[in-house]
CSV table of C-alpha atoms and ligand atoms in Angstrom, one decimal:
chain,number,residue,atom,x,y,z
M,1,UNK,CA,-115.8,32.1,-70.6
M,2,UNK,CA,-112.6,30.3,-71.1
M,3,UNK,CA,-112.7,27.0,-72.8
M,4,UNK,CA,-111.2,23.6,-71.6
M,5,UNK,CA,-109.8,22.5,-74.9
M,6,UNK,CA,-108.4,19.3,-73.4
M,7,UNK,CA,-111.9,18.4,-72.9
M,8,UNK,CA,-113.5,19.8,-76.0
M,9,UNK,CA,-110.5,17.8,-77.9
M,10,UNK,CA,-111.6,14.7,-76.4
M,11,UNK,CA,-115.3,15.4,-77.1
M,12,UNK,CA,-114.7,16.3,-80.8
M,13,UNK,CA,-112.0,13.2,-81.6
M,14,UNK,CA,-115.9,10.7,-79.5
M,15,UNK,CA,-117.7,12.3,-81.6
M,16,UNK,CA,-115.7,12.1,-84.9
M,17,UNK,CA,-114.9,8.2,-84.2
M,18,UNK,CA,-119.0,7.8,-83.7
M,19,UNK,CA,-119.7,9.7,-87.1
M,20,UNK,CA,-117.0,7.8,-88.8
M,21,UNK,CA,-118.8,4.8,-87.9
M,22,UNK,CA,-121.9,5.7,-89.9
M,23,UNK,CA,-121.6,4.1,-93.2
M,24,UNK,CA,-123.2,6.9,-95.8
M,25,UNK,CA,-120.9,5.2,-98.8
M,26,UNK,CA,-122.4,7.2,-101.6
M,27,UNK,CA,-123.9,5.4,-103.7
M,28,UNK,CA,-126.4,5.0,-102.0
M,29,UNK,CA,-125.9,7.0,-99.0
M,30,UNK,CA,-128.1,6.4,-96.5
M,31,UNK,CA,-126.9,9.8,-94.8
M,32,UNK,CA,-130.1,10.2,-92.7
M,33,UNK,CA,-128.2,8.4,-89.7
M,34,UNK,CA,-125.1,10.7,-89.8
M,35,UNK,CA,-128.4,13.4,-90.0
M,36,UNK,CA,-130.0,12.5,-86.8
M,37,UNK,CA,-126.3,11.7,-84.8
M,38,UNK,CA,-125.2,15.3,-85.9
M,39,UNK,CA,-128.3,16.6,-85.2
M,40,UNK,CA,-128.8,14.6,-82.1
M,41,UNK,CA,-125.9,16.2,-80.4
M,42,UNK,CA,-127.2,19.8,-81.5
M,43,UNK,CA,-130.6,18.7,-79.9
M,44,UNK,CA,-129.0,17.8,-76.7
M,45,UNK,CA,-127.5,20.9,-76.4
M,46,UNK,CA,-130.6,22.4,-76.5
M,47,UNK,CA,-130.3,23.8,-80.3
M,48,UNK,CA,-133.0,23.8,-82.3
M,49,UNK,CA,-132.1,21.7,-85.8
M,50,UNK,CA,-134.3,20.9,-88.5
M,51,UNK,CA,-134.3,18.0,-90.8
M,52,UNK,CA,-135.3,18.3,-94.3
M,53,UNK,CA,-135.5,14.9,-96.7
M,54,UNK,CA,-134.7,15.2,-100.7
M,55,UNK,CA,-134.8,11.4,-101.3
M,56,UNK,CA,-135.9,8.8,-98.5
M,57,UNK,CA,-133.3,7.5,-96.1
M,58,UNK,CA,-131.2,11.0,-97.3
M,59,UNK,CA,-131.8,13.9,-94.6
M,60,UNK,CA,-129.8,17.0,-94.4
M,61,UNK,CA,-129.9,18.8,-90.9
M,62,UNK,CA,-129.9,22.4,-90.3
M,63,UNK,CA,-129.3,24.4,-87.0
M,64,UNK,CA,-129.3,28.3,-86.6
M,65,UNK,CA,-127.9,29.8,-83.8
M,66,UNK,CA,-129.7,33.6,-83.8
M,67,UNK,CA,-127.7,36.8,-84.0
M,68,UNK,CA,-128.4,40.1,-83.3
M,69,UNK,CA,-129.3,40.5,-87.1
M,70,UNK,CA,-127.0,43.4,-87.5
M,71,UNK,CA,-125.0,41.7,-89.7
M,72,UNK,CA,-126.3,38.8,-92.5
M,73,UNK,CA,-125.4,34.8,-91.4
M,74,UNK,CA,-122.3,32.8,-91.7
M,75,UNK,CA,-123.1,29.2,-93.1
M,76,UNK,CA,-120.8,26.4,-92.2
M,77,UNK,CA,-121.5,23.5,-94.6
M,78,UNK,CA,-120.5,20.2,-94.6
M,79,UNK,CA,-121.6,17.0,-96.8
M,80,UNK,CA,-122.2,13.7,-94.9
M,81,UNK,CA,-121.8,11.1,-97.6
M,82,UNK,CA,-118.8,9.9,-98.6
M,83,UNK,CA,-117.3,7.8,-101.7
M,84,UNK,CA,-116.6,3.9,-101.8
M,85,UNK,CA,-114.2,1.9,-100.5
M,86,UNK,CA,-111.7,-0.6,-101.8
M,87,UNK,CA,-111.4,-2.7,-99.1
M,88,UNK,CA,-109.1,-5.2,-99.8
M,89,UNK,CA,-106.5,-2.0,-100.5
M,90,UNK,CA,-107.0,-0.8,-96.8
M,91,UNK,CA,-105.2,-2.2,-93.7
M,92,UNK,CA,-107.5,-0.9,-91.3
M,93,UNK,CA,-111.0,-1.0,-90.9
M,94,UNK,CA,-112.6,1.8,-93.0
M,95,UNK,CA,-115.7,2.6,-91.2
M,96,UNK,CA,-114.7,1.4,-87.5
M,97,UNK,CA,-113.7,5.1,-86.2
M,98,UNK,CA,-110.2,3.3,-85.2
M,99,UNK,CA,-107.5,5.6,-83.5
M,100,UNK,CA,-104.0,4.5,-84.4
M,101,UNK,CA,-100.2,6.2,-83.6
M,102,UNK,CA,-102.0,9.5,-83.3
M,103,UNK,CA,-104.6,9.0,-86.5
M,104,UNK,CA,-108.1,8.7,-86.8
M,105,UNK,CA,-108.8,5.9,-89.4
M,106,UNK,CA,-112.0,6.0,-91.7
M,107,UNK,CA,-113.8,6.7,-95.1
M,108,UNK,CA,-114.3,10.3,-94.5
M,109,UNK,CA,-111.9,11.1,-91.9
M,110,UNK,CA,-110.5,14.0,-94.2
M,111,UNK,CA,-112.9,14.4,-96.7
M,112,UNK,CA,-115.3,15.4,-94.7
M,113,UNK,CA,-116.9,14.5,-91.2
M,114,UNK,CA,-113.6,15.6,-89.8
M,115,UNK,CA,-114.0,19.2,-91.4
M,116,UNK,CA,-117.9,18.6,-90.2
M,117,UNK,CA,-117.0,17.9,-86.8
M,118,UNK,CA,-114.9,20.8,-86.4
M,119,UNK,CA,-117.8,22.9,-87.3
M,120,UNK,CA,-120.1,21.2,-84.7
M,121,UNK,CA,-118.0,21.9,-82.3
M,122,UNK,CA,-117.5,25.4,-83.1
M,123,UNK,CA,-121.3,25.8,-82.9
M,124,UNK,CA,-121.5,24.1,-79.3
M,125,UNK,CA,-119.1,26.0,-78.4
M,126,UNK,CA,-120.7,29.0,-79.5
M,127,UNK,CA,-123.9,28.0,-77.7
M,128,UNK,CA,-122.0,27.2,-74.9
M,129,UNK,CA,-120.2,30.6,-74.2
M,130,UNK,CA,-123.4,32.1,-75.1
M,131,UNK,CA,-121.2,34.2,-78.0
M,132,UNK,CA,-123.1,37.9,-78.3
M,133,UNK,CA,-123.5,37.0,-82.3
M,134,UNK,CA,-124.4,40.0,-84.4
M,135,UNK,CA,-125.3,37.3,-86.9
M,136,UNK,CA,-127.0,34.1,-87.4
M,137,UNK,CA,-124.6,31.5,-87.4
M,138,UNK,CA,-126.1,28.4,-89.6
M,139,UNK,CA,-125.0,24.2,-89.4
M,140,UNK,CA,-125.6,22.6,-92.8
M,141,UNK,CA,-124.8,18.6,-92.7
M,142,UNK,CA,-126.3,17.9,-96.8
M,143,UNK,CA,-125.9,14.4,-98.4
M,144,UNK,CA,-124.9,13.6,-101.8
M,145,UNK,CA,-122.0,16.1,-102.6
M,146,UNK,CA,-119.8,13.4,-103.9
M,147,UNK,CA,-122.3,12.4,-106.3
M,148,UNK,CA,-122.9,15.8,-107.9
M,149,UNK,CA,-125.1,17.3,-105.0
M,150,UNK,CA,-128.5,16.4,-106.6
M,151,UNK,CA,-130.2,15.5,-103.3
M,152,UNK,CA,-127.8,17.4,-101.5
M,153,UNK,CA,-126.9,21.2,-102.0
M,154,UNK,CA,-128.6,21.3,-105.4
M,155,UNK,CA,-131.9,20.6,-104.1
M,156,UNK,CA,-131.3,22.8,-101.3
M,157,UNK,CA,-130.5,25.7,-103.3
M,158,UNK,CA,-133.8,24.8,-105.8
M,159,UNK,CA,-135.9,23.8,-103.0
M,160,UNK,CA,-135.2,25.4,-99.6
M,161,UNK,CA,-132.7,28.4,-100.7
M,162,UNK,CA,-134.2,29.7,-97.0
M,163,UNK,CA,-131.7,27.5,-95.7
M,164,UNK,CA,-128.5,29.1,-97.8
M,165,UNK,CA,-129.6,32.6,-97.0
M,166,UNK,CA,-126.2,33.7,-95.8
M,167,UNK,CA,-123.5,36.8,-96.2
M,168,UNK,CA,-120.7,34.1,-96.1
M,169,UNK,CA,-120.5,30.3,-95.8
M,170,UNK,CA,-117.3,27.9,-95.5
M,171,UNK,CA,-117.0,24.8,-96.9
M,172,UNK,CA,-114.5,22.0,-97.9
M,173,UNK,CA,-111.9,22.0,-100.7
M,174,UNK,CA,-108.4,23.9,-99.4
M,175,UNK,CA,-106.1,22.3,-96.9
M,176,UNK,CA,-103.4,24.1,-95.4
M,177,UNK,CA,-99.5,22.3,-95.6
M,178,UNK,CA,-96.3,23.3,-94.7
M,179,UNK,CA,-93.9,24.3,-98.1
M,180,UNK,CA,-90.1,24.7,-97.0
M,181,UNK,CA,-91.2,25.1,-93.5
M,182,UNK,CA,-94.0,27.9,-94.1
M,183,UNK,CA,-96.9,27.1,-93.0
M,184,UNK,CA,-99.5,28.0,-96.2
M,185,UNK,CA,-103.2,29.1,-95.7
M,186,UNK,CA,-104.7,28.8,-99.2
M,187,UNK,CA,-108.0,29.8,-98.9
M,188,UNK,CA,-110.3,29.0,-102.2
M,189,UNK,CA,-112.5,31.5,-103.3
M,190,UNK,CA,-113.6,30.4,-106.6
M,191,UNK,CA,-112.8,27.0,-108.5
M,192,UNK,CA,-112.5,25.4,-111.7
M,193,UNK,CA,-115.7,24.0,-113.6
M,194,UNK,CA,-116.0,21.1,-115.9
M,195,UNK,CA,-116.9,21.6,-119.5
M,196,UNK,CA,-116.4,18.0,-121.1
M,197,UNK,CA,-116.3,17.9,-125.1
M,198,UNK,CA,-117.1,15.3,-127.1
M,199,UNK,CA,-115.0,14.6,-130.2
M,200,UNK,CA,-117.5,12.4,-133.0
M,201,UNK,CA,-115.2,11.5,-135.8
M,202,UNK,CA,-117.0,10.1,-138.7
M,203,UNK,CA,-115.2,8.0,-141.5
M,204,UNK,CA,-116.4,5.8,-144.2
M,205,UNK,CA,-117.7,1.9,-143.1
M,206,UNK,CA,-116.1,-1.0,-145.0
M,207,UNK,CA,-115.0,-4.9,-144.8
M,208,UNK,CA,-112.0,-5.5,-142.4
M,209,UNK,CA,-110.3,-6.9,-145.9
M,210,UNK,CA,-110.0,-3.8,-147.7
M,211,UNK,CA,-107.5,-1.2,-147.7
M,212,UNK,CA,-108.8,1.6,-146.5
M,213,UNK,CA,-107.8,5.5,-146.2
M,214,UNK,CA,-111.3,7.1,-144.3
M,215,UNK,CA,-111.1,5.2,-141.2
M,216,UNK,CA,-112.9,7.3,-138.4
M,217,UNK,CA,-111.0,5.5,-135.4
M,218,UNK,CA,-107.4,6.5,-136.9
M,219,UNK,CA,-108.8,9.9,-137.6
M,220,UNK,CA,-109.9,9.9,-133.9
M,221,UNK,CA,-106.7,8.9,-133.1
M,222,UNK,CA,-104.4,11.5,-134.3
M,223,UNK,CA,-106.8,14.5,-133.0
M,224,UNK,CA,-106.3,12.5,-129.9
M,225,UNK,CA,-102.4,12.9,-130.2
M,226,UNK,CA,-102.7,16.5,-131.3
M,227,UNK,CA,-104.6,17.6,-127.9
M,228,UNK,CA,-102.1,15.9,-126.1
M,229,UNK,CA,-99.3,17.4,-127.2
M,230,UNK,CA,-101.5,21.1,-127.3
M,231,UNK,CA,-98.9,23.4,-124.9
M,232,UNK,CA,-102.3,25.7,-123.2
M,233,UNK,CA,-99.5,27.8,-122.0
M,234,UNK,CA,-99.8,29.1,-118.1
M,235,UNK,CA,-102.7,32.0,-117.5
M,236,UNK,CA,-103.2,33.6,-114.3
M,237,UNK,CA,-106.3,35.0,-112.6
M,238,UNK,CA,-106.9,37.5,-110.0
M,239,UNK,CA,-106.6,35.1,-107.3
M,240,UNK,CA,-103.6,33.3,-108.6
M,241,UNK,CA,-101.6,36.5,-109.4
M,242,UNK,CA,-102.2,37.1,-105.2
M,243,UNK,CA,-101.2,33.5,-104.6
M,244,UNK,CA,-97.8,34.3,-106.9
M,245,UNK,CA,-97.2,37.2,-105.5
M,246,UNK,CA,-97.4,36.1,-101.4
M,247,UNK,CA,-95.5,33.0,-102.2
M,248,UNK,CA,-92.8,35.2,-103.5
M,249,UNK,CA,-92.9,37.6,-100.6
M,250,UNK,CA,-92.0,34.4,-98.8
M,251,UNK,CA,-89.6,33.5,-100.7
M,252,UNK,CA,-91.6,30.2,-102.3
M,253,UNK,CA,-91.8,31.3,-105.7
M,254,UNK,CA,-90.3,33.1,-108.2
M,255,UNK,CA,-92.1,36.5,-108.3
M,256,UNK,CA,-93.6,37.6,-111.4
M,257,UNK,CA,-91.4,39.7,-112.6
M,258,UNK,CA,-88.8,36.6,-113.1
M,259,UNK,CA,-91.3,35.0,-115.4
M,260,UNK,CA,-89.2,32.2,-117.1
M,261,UNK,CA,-87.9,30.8,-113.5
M,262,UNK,CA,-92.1,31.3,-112.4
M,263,UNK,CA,-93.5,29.5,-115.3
M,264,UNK,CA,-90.8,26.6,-114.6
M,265,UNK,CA,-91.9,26.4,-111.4
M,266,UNK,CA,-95.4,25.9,-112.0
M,267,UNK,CA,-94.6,23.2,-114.7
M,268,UNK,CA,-92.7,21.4,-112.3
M,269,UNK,CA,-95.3,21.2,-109.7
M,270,UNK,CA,-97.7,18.8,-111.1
M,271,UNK,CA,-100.0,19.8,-108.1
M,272,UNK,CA,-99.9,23.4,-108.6
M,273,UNK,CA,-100.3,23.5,-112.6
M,274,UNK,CA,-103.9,22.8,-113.1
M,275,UNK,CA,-104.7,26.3,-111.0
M,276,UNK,CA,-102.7,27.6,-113.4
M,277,UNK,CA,-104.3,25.8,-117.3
M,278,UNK,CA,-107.5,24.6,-117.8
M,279,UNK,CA,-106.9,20.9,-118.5
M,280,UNK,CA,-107.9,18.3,-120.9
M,281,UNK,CA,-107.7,14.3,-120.1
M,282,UNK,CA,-109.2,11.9,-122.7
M,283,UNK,CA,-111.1,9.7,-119.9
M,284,UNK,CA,-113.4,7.6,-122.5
M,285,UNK,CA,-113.2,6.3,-126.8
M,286,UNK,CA,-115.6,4.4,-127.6
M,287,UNK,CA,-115.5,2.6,-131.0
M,288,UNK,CA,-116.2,-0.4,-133.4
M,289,UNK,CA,-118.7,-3.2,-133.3
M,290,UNK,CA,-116.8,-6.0,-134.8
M,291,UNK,CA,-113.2,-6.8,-135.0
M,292,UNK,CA,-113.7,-6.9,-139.5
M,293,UNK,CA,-115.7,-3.8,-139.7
M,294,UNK,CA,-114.3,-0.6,-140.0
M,295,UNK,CA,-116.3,1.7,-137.4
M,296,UNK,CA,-117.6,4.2,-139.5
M,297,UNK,CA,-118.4,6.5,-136.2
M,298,UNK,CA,-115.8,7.1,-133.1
M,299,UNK,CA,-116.4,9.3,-130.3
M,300,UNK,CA,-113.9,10.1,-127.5
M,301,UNK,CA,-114.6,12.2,-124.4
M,302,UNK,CA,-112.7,14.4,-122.7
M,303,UNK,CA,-112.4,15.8,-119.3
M,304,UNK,CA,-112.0,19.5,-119.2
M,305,UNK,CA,-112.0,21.6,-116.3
M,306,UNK,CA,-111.9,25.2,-116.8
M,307,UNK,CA,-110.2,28.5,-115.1
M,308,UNK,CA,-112.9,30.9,-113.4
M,309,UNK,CA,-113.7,33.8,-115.6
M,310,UNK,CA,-113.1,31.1,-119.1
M,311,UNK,CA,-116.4,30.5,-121.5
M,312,UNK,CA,-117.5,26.7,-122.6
M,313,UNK,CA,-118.3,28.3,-126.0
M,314,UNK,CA,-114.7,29.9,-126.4
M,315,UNK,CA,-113.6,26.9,-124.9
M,316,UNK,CA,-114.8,24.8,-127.3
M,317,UNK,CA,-113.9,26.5,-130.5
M,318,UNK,CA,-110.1,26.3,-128.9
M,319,UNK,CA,-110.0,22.7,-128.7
M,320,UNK,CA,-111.9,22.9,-132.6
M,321,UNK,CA,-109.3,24.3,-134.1
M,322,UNK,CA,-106.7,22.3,-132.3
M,323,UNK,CA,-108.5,19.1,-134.0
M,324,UNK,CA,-108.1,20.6,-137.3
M,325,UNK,CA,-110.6,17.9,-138.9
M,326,UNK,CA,-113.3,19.0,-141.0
M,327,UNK,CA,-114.7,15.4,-140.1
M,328,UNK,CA,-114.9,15.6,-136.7
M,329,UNK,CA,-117.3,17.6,-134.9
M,330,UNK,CA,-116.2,18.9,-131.5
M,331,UNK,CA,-119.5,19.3,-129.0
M,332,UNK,CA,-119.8,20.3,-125.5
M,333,UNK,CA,-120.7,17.3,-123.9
M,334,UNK,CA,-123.2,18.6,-121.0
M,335,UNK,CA,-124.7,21.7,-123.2
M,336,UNK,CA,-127.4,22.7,-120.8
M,337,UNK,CA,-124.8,22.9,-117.4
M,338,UNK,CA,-125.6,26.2,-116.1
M,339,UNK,CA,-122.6,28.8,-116.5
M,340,UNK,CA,-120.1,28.9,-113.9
M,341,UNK,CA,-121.2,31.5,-111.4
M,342,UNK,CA,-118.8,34.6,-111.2
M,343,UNK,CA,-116.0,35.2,-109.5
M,344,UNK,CA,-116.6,35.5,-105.5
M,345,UNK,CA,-114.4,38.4,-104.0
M,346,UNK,CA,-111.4,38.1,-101.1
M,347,UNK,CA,-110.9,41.4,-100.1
M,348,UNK,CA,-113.6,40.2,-97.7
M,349,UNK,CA,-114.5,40.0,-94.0
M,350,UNK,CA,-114.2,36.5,-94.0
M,351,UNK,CA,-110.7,36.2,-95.9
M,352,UNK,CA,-109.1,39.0,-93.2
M,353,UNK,CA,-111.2,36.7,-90.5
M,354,UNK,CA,-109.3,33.1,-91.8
M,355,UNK,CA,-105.8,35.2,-92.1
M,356,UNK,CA,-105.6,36.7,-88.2
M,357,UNK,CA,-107.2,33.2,-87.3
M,358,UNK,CA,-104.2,31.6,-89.1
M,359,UNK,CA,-101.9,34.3,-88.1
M,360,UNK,CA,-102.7,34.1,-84.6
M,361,UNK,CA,-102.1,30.3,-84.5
M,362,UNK,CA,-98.9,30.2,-86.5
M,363,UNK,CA,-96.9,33.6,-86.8
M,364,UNK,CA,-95.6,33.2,-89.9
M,365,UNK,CA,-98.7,31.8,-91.7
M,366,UNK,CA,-98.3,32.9,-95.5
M,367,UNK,CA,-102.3,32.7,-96.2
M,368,UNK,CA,-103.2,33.1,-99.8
M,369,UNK,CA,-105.9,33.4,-102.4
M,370,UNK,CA,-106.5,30.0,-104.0
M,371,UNK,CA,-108.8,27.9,-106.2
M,372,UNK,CA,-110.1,24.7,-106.0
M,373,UNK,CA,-109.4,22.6,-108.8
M,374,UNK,CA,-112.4,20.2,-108.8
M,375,UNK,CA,-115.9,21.0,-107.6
M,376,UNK,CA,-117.3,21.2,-104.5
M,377,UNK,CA,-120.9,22.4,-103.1
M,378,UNK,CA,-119.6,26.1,-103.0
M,379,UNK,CA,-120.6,26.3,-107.2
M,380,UNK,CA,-123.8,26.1,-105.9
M,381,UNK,CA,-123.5,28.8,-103.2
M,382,UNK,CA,-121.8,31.4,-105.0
M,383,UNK,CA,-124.2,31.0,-107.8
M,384,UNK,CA,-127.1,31.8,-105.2
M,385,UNK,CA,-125.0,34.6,-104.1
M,386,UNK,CA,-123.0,33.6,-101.0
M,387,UNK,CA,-119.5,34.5,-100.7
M,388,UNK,CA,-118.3,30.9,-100.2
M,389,UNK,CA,-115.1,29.6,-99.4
M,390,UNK,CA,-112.9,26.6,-99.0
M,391,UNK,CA,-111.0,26.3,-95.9
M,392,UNK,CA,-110.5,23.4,-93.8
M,393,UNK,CA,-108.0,24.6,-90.7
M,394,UNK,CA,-105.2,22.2,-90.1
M,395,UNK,CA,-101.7,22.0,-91.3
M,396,UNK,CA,-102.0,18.8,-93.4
M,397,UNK,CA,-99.2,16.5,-94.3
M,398,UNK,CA,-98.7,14.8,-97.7
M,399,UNK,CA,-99.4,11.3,-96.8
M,400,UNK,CA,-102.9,12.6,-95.1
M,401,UNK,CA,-103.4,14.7,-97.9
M,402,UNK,CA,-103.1,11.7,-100.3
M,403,UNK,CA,-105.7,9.3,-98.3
M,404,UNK,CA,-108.4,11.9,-100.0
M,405,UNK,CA,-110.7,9.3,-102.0
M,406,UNK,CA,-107.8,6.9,-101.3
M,407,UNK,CA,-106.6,3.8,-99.2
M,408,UNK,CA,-106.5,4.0,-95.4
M,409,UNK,CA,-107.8,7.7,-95.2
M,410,UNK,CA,-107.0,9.8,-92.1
M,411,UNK,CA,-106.8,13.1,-90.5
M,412,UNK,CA,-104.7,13.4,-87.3
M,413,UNK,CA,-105.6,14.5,-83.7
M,414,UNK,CA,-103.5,17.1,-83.7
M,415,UNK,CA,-105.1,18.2,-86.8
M,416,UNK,CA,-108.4,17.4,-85.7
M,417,UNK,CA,-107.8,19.3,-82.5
M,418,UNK,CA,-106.6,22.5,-84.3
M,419,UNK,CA,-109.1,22.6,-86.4
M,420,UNK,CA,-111.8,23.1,-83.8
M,421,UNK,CA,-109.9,25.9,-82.3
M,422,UNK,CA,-109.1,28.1,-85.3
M,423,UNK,CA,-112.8,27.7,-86.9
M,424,UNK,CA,-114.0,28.3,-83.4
M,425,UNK,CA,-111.6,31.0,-83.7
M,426,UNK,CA,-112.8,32.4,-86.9
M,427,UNK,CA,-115.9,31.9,-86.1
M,428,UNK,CA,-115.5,34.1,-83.1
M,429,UNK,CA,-113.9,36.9,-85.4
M,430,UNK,CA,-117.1,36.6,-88.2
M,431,UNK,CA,-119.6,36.8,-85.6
M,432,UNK,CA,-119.0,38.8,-82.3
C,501,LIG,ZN1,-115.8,16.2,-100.0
C-alpha cells in the first residue's frame, strides 16, 4: 500500500495541535486527558489500547499491535506530561497548539508530544497497511517522566513490567542537527546518571565579635573553589570513541590519533564536553542562623552526573580527596539510588535499522553512537533489560533545539512531517 503523506502530514500536524492543547504541566499533571485523546484515536482505528492509572487523574495508555511472534516487540515510548511554563517569558500562547511561519507553538512541542505523535502515527500507519509484523509492535504514552517517572515508567517497570516486555524500545533524548552541513544522527544508547554529594563542613560555633580561625562556612568555601577549579581531564567510552571516530571520517573532528587538536575541540564545545567528563555544579549551600553567629555546620550540594560504566563509590572518594579537609565529610547524597544499569549495546538491529532509515532519507547522514547527558525513562528500561534508545527523527535547528524546557518552544512542520516518515520508516525495517 502506498501511503498519501500529504494527508498523513496533515493528520499528524490536527492531531499534534489537539495534544498540545492538553495542559498536563507536571506538577501536577493531569495526563489522563492526553491518555484517553491518544488512546482515543488508537480506539477509532480499531486498536485495542489499555489504560492503566498509578495516581488518580494520571493514566498511561498502552496499545499492541500483534506480530507473528518470531521476533521479541519493539516499544515506542513517549511521556505525556510536560514541565511549567513561564508565561510572561512566552510571546505565544503555550498550550493553544498555535501554527506560526511554519512552527508548531506549545509546552511540549519538542519535548515530547511531537516525538509521541510521530510514533502514533507510525502505528496507524502500521495498522493501516496491515504491515506482516514478525513482532509485536507496543505504544507507551506514561505520565510523570519530567518529575522522575514515579507514577510514570517507574511504576510501570515495578508494577506492570508486562507492559515493557520488549527486544528494543525507542524513546526521547537525541535530536539530530546539521554540523558544517552534515546532517548528524546521534543515536543514544546509554546516558549519564546523577550521583549528587553532599559536602558537611563542620567548624567551631562562636559570637559574631570574636576573631575566629575554625569557621565551617569559609572552610566550605575554599573546598568549593577547589572543585571548581578540579581539571577531570576528557575520558572516552565505547560509544564516544565511535562518535570520535565517525565525526572524523567526516571530517568534523579531529580524529584520535591527533589528540591535542581532539581534546581542544571538545573543550571548546561547551555542548559536546559533558559526554565527554562527568560534571560537578554546586546547585545548593546552605548555611548560618543568624547574621552574629558563626555557623558551626555548612553543607553544600552538588550536582554530579556521571559517565556510563563510572561507580558512585569511586566517585565519591575522587571528589574526597579533591576536598582535602579532614573536616568535611564528603557523602553521596541519594545513597540508596539503584546502580546505573549497564551499558546497552549498538552493534544492534535497531541501530543498523535508525542508520539505513537516516541514510535513506539524507545520503550523507553521518549517524553516530551517542549518550544522553541527563536522564530520561530509558534508565528504567535498560535496567529491566530492553535495549533502549534515544532517537527523535528530524534535523533540528539550534533555535528549536534551545525552546527544550524554555520560552516559546517549538518543533517545525517540516520536522514534524519527517519525523513520521523515518520512524514509520524504521519502524518498517524493525518489524517486517
Ligand atoms: Zn522529555
Amino acid at each position: 500500500m502506498s501511503i498519501d503523506w500529504p494527508a498523513v502530514h496533515a493528520e499528524a500536524e490536527a492531531i499534534l495541535r489537539d495534544y498540545l492543547r492538553i495542559d498536563t504541566t507536571n506538577p501536577p499533571g493531569n495526563e489522563s486527558a492526553a491518555a484517553r485523546f491518544l488512546g482515543g484515536i488508537l480506539e477509532a482505528e480499531g486498536i485495542a489500547t489499555e489504560y492503566a492509572e498509578p495516581q488518580p487523574g494520571r493514566a498511561l495508555v498502552h496499545a499492541r499491535l500483534r506480530g507473528d511472534g518470531s521476533r521479541r516487540p519493539l516499544l515506542l515510548g513517549n511521556h505525556t506530561d510536560v514541565v511549567p511554563v513561564e508565561e510572561e517569558y512566552w510571546t505565544v500562547p503555550a498550550f493553544a497548539g498555535e501554527v506560526r511561519d511554519g512552527r508548531i507553538y506549545g509546552r511540549g512541542a519538542i519535548d515530547m508530544k511531537g516525538c509521541g505523535v510521530m510514533q502514533l502515527i507510525a502505528v496507524l500507519l502500521a495498522h493501516r497497511a496491515r504491515l506482516p509484523l514478525r513482532r509485536d509492535l507496543v505504544f507507551l504514552a506514561v505520565p510523570d517522566e519530567e518529575a522522575g517517572s514515579r507514577w510514570g515508567m517507574r511504576w510501570v517497570i515495578e508494577q506492570r513490567p508486562d507492559l515493557v516486555d520488549a527486544e528494543y524500545a525507542l524513546n526521547e533524548g537525541s535530536l539530530p542537527r546539521e554540523v558544517s552541513g552534515r546532517r548528524l544522527f546521534p543515536i543514544a544508547v546509554n546516558e549519564k546518571f546523577g550521583s549528587a554529594i553532599r559536602l558537611v563542613a563542620v567548624g567551631r560555633p562562636g559570637h559574631g565579635s570574636f576573631v575566629h580561625e575554625d569557621n565551617s562556612m569559609v572552610r566550605l568555601a575554599r573546598a568549593l573553589v577547589r572543585l571548581a577549579e578540579w581539571d577531570r581531564g576528557i575520558t572516552f567510552t565505547p560509544e564516544t570513541q565511535t562518535y570520535v571516530a565517525r565525526l572524523a571520517e567526516a571530517g568534523l573532528m579531529p580524529a584520535a590519533a591527533d589528540a591535542g587538536a581532539l581534546h581542544a575541540t571538545i573543550r571548546e564545545r561547551r555542548g559536546l564536553l559533558p559526554m565527554f567528563t562527568n560534571t560537578l555544579n554546586v546547585t545548593m549551600v546552605r548555611a548560618g542562623v543568624k547574621s552574629n553567629v558563626l555557623p558551626a555546620r555548612s553543607e553544600a550540594t552538588l550536582d554530579c552526573r556521571l559517565l556510563p560504566g563510572e561507580s558512585r563509590e569511586t566517585w565519591r572518594r575522587a571528589v574526597e580527596a579533591v576536598v582535602d579537609d579532614a573536616q568535611i565529610a564528603v557523602e553521596l547524597a541519594n545513597p540508596d539510588a539503584p546502580e546505573p544499569p549497564p551499558a546497552t549495546p549498538w552493534n544492534t538491529e535497531l541501530f543498523a535499522a535508525i542508520e539505513s532509515s537516516a541514510r535513506s532519507a539524507f545520503e550523507d547522514a553521518v549517524v553516530v553512537p551517542s549518550m544522553t547527558i541527563g536522564a530520561t525513562d530509558n534508565r528504567y528500561l535498560r535496567a529491566a533489560g530492553v535495549i533502549a534508545y534515544s532517537f527523535v527523527p528530524g534535523i533540528y535547528s539550534p533555535e528549536e533545539l534551545a525552546s527544550f524546557h524554555g520560552n516559546d518552544e517549538f518543533i517545525t512542520v517540516e520536522n514534524l512531517r519527517l519525523g513520521c516518515e523515518l520512524t514509520y520508516d524504521i519502524v518498517r525495517r524493525m518489524c517486517t
